[in-house]
PDB file of C-alpha atoms in Angstrom:
ATOM      1  CA  MET A   1      13.131   2.723  -1.330  1.00  0.00           C
ATOM      2  CA  THR A   2       9.633   1.833  -0.230  1.00  0.00           C
ATOM      3  CA  ASP A   3       8.383  -1.649   0.581  1.00  0.00           C
ATOM      4  CA  VAL A   4       5.205  -3.043   2.092  1.00  0.00           C
ATOM      5  CA  SER A   5       5.132  -6.312   4.076  1.00  0.00           C
ATOM      6  CA  GLY A   6       2.354  -8.161   5.915  1.00  0.00           C
ATOM      7  CA  GLU A   7      -1.400  -7.606   6.162  1.00  0.00           C
ATOM      8  CA  ASP A   8      -1.283  -4.596   8.486  1.00  0.00           C
ATOM      9  CA  ALA A   9       1.947  -3.221   7.079  1.00  0.00           C
ATOM     10  CA  VAL A  10       2.498   0.390   6.160  1.00  0.00           C
ATOM     11  CA  PRO A  11       5.089   1.710   3.717  1.00  0.00           C
ATOM     12  CA  ILE A  12       8.633   1.230   4.992  1.00  0.00           C
ATOM     13  CA  ASP A  13      11.066   3.970   4.081  1.00  0.00           C
ATOM     14  CA  ALA A  14      14.779   3.297   4.521  1.00  0.00           C
ATOM     15  CA  THR A  15      15.763   6.804   3.447  1.00  0.00           C
ATOM     16  CA  GLY A  16      15.255   8.548   6.780  1.00  0.00           C
ATOM     17  CA  THR A  17      12.084  10.477   6.097  1.00  0.00           C
ATOM     18  CA  ILE A  18      10.187  10.291   9.410  1.00  0.00           C
ATOM     19  CA  GLU A  19       9.808  13.910  10.444  1.00  0.00           C
ATOM     20  CA  GLY A  20      12.601  14.877  12.860  1.00  0.00           C
ATOM     21  CA  VAL A  21      14.646  11.661  12.541  1.00  0.00           C
ATOM     22  CA  ARG A  22      18.184  12.369  11.383  1.00  0.00           C
ATOM     23  CA  VAL A  23      20.971  10.027  10.305  1.00  0.00           C
ATOM     24  CA  VAL A  24      24.426  11.545  10.750  1.00  0.00           C
ATOM     25  CA  PRO A  25      27.528   9.739   9.414  1.00  0.00           C
ATOM     26  CA  LEU A  26      30.103   9.296  12.170  1.00  0.00           C
ATOM     27  CA  ARG A  27      33.881   9.273  12.096  1.00  0.00           C
ATOM     28  CA  ARG A  28      36.038   6.231  12.775  1.00  0.00           C
ATOM     29  CA  ILE A  29      39.797   6.475  13.176  1.00  0.00           C
ATOM     30  CA  PRO A  30      41.431   3.064  12.672  1.00  0.00           C
ATOM     31  CA  ASP A  31      45.121   2.333  13.075  1.00  0.00           C
ATOM     32  CA  GLU A  32      47.296  -0.628  14.052  1.00  0.00           C
ATOM     33  CA  ARG A  33      46.295  -0.229  17.720  1.00  0.00           C
ATOM     34  CA  GLY A  34      42.536  -0.352  17.155  1.00  0.00           C
ATOM     35  CA  THR A  35      39.763   2.064  16.218  1.00  0.00           C
ATOM     36  CA  ILE A  36      38.338   5.226  17.763  1.00  0.00           C
ATOM     37  CA  TYR A  37      34.574   5.570  17.242  1.00  0.00           C
ATOM     38  CA  HIS A  38      33.329   9.146  17.566  1.00  0.00           C
ATOM     39  CA  MET A  39      29.690   9.475  18.607  1.00  0.00           C
ATOM     40  CA  LEU A  40      28.616  12.882  19.888  1.00  0.00           C
ATOM     41  CA  ARG A  41      30.341  16.076  20.948  1.00  0.00           C
ATOM     42  CA  ARG A  42      28.942  19.060  22.777  1.00  0.00           C
ATOM     43  CA  THR A  43      30.108  21.205  19.837  1.00  0.00           C
ATOM     44  CA  ASP A  44      28.164  19.193  17.201  1.00  0.00           C
ATOM     45  CA  ARG A  45      25.353  21.156  15.533  1.00  0.00           C
ATOM     46  CA  HIS A  46      22.932  18.317  16.263  1.00  0.00           C
ATOM     47  CA  PHE A  47      23.816  18.095  19.991  1.00  0.00           C
ATOM     48  CA  GLU A  48      20.875  19.134  22.196  1.00  0.00           C
ATOM     49  CA  GLN A  49      21.754  18.330  25.801  1.00  0.00           C
ATOM     50  CA  PHE A  50      23.118  15.528  27.958  1.00  0.00           C
ATOM     51  CA  GLY A  51      20.828  13.425  30.124  1.00  0.00           C
ATOM     52  CA  GLU A  52      22.519  10.021  30.294  1.00  0.00           C
ATOM     53  CA  ILE A  53      24.495   7.562  28.234  1.00  0.00           C
ATOM     54  CA  TYR A  54      24.096   3.824  28.362  1.00  0.00           C
ATOM     55  CA  PHE A  55      25.089   0.787  26.346  1.00  0.00           C
ATOM     56  CA  THR A  56      22.870  -2.188  25.625  1.00  0.00           C
ATOM     57  CA  SER A  57      23.891  -5.521  24.176  1.00  0.00           C
ATOM     58  CA  ILE A  58      21.541  -7.575  22.055  1.00  0.00           C
ATOM     59  CA  TYR A  59      21.838 -11.115  20.751  1.00  0.00           C
ATOM     60  CA  ARG A  60      21.123 -12.371  17.227  1.00  0.00           C
ATOM     61  CA  ASP A  61      17.408 -12.440  16.317  1.00  0.00           C
ATOM     62  CA  VAL A  62      16.344 -10.874  19.638  1.00  0.00           C
ATOM     63  CA  VAL A  63      14.063  -7.833  19.414  1.00  0.00           C
ATOM     64  CA  LYS A  64      14.139  -4.993  21.939  1.00  0.00           C
ATOM     65  CA  GLY A  65      11.144  -2.705  21.693  1.00  0.00           C
ATOM     66  CA  TRP A  66       8.721  -1.259  21.155  1.00  0.00           C
ATOM     67  CA  HIS A  67       9.226   1.752  23.385  1.00  0.00           C
ATOM     68  CA  ARG A  68       8.404   5.438  23.056  1.00  0.00           C
ATOM     69  CA  HIS A  69       9.838   8.264  25.148  1.00  0.00           C
ATOM     70  CA  ARG A  70       7.589  11.276  25.607  1.00  0.00           C
ATOM     71  CA  ASP A  71      10.324  13.811  26.438  1.00  0.00           C
ATOM     72  CA  MET A  72      13.763  12.531  25.486  1.00  0.00           C
ATOM     73  CA  THR A  73      15.620  12.527  22.203  1.00  0.00           C
ATOM     74  CA  LEU A  74      17.597   9.332  21.579  1.00  0.00           C
ATOM     75  CA  ASN A  75      21.019   9.326  19.907  1.00  0.00           C
ATOM     76  CA  TYR A  76      21.784   5.749  18.825  1.00  0.00           C
ATOM     77  CA  ALA A  77      25.061   4.362  17.475  1.00  0.00           C
ATOM     78  CA  CYS A  78      25.863   0.673  16.978  1.00  0.00           C
ATOM     79  CA  ILE A  79      29.536   0.240  17.806  1.00  0.00           C
ATOM     80  CA  TRP A  80      29.745  -3.563  17.598  1.00  0.00           C
ATOM     81  CA  GLY A  81      27.797  -6.062  15.511  1.00  0.00           C
ATOM     82  CA  ARG A  82      24.775  -5.077  13.429  1.00  0.00           C
ATOM     83  CA  ILE A  83      21.187  -4.186  14.206  1.00  0.00           C
ATOM     84  CA  LYS A  84      18.015  -3.484  12.286  1.00  0.00           C
ATOM     85  CA  LEU A  85      16.465  -0.358  13.828  1.00  0.00           C
ATOM     86  CA  ALA A  86      12.752   0.190  13.197  1.00  0.00           C
ATOM     87  CA  LEU A  87      10.916   3.432  13.905  1.00  0.00           C
ATOM     88  CA  TYR A  88       7.181   4.113  13.782  1.00  0.00           C
ATOM     89  CA  ASP A  89       5.620   7.575  13.807  1.00  0.00           C
ATOM     90  CA  GLU A  90       2.307   7.593  15.655  1.00  0.00           C
ATOM     91  CA  ARG A  91       2.437  11.294  16.588  1.00  0.00           C
ATOM     92  CA  PRO A  92      -0.940  12.924  15.941  1.00  0.00           C
ATOM     93  CA  GLY A  93      -0.626  15.661  13.336  1.00  0.00           C
ATOM     94  CA  SER A  94       2.901  14.700  12.269  1.00  0.00           C
ATOM     95  CA  PRO A  95       3.392  15.005   8.490  1.00  0.00           C
ATOM     96  CA  THR A  96       4.798  11.457   8.593  1.00  0.00           C
ATOM     97  CA  GLU A  97       2.166   9.992  10.954  1.00  0.00           C
ATOM     98  CA  GLY A  98       1.741   6.285  10.153  1.00  0.00           C
ATOM     99  CA  SER A  99       5.193   5.950   8.532  1.00  0.00           C
ATOM    100  CA  VAL A 100       7.740   3.276   9.367  1.00  0.00           C
ATOM    101  CA  GLN A 101      11.470   3.785   8.877  1.00  0.00           C
ATOM    102  CA  GLU A 102      14.206   1.138   8.931  1.00  0.00           C
ATOM    103  CA  GLN A 103      17.889   1.770   9.467  1.00  0.00           C
ATOM    104  CA  PHE A 104      20.590  -0.892   9.432  1.00  0.00           C
ATOM    105  CA  MET A 105      23.367   0.080  11.810  1.00  0.00           C
ATOM    106  CA  GLY A 106      26.865  -1.159  12.593  1.00  0.00           C
ATOM    107  CA  PRO A 107      30.528  -0.194  12.425  1.00  0.00           C
ATOM    108  CA  ASP A 108      30.706  -0.832   8.664  1.00  0.00           C
ATOM    109  CA  ASP A 109      28.147   1.951   8.052  1.00  0.00           C
ATOM    110  CA  TYR A 110      28.814   3.887  11.239  1.00  0.00           C
ATOM    111  CA  SER A 111      26.210   6.563  11.933  1.00  0.00           C
ATOM    112  CA  LEU A 112      24.252   8.340  14.632  1.00  0.00           C
ATOM    113  CA  VAL A 113      20.474   8.035  14.407  1.00  0.00           C
ATOM    114  CA  ILE A 114      18.747  10.910  16.190  1.00  0.00           C
ATOM    115  CA  ILE A 115      15.198  10.009  17.230  1.00  0.00           C
ATOM    116  CA  PRO A 116      12.928  12.769  18.544  1.00  0.00           C
ATOM    117  CA  PRO A 117      10.404  12.249  21.355  1.00  0.00           C
ATOM    118  CA  GLY A 118       7.186  10.436  20.477  1.00  0.00           C
ATOM    119  CA  ILE A 119       8.612   7.942  17.949  1.00  0.00           C
ATOM    120  CA  TRP A 120       8.125   4.212  18.625  1.00  0.00           C
ATOM    121  CA  THR A 121      11.554   2.550  18.576  1.00  0.00           C
ATOM    122  CA  GLY A 122      12.752  -1.041  18.432  1.00  0.00           C
ATOM    123  CA  PHE A 123      15.734  -2.957  17.151  1.00  0.00           C
ATOM    124  CA  LYS A 124      16.715  -6.504  16.273  1.00  0.00           C
ATOM    125  CA  GLY A 125      20.172  -8.048  16.698  1.00  0.00           C
ATOM    126  CA  MET A 126      21.759  -9.279  13.474  1.00  0.00           C
ATOM    127  CA  ASP A 127      25.091 -10.601  14.819  1.00  0.00           C
ATOM    128  CA  ASP A 128      25.905 -12.996  17.653  1.00  0.00           C
ATOM    129  CA  VAL A 129      26.264  -9.973  19.953  1.00  0.00           C
ATOM    130  CA  SER A 130      25.750  -6.323  19.039  1.00  0.00           C
ATOM    131  CA  LEU A 131      26.396  -3.277  21.207  1.00  0.00           C
ATOM    132  CA  VAL A 132      24.292  -0.121  20.928  1.00  0.00           C
ATOM    133  CA  ALA A 133      25.121   3.181  22.625  1.00  0.00           C
ATOM    134  CA  ASN A 134      22.449   5.753  23.439  1.00  0.00           C
ATOM    135  CA  CYS A 135      23.298   9.286  24.523  1.00  0.00           C
ATOM    136  CA  ALA A 136      19.856  10.520  25.591  1.00  0.00           C
ATOM    137  CA  THR A 137      18.876  14.117  26.264  1.00  0.00           C
ATOM    138  CA  HIS A 138      17.169  13.214  29.575  1.00  0.00           C
ATOM    139  CA  PRO A 139      17.690  10.548  32.244  1.00  0.00           C
ATOM    140  CA  HIS A 140      15.356   7.605  31.675  1.00  0.00           C
ATOM    141  CA  ASP A 141      11.982   8.034  33.378  1.00  0.00           C
ATOM    142  CA  PRO A 142       9.794   4.906  33.272  1.00  0.00           C
ATOM    143  CA  VAL A 143       6.707   7.043  33.970  1.00  0.00           C
ATOM    144  CA  ARG A 144       7.381   9.005  30.744  1.00  0.00           C
ATOM    145  CA  THR A 145       8.043   5.864  28.658  1.00  0.00           C
ATOM    146  CA  ASP A 146       5.434   3.761  26.841  1.00  0.00           C
ATOM    147  CA  ARG A 147       6.030   0.101  25.919  1.00  0.00           C
ATOM    148  CA  ARG A 148       4.441  -2.411  23.545  1.00  0.00           C
ATOM    149  CA  ASP A 149       5.224  -6.038  22.848  1.00  0.00           C
ATOM    150  CA  PRO A 150       7.435  -6.180  19.716  1.00  0.00           C
ATOM    151  CA  PHE A 151       5.169  -8.835  18.178  1.00  0.00           C
ATOM    152  CA  ALA A 152       1.800  -7.361  19.206  1.00  0.00           C
ATOM    153  CA  SER A 153      -0.928  -7.689  16.608  1.00  0.00           C
ATOM    154  CA  GLY A 154      -2.054  -4.444  15.089  1.00  0.00           C
ATOM    155  CA  PHE A 155       1.396  -2.878  15.224  1.00  0.00           C
ATOM    156  CA  PRO A 156       2.385  -2.161  11.608  1.00  0.00           C
ATOM    157  CA  TYR A 157       5.802  -3.804  11.423  1.00  0.00           C
ATOM    158  CA  ASP A 158       7.098  -7.292  10.668  1.00  0.00           C
ATOM    159  CA  TRP A 159      10.496  -8.143  12.198  1.00  0.00           C
ATOM    160  CA  GLY A 160      11.070 -10.960   9.688  1.00  0.00           C
ATOM    161  CA  ILE A 161      13.432 -10.897   6.739  1.00  0.00           C
ATOM    162  CA  ARG A 162      12.064  -9.264   3.595  1.00  0.00           C
ATOM    163  CA  HIS A 163      13.480 -10.696   0.401  1.00  0.00           C
ATOM    164  CA  ARG A 164      13.796  -7.747  -1.930  1.00  0.00           C
TER     165      ARG A 164
END
């Protein structure tokens, strides 16, 4: 599904077509005691390496981003609440350069989004509190991370609601 929003907007593709971005369905095991949420195992075909894991909470309508890691692959899963993840490919020479991808994440559609180095990443909270896990391939290095204001002019994404 492709949509275009705003003056500077580029096509938004919710199907996962930015080169190198993968969406992997994850397993949940619910029972009367609670739910196990699998995320990433060393034996998974898509596992690269372990650098660090962290969890970040985000409140409704707050945007975290934009940031771009030059070396690390991100492995995102939203284990509580819901988020709208937005990705922008600004990699020179990439076959999807200039593309934007959206992914809605949460326990009801539980998945791992694998984001290669060089992709601009941001997400917006859609519930009162949401919790996102990231199992990155490298420890965070602020020197190797670029940041932009999530509402900066000229960045081709609108965080508002699109009525489809």
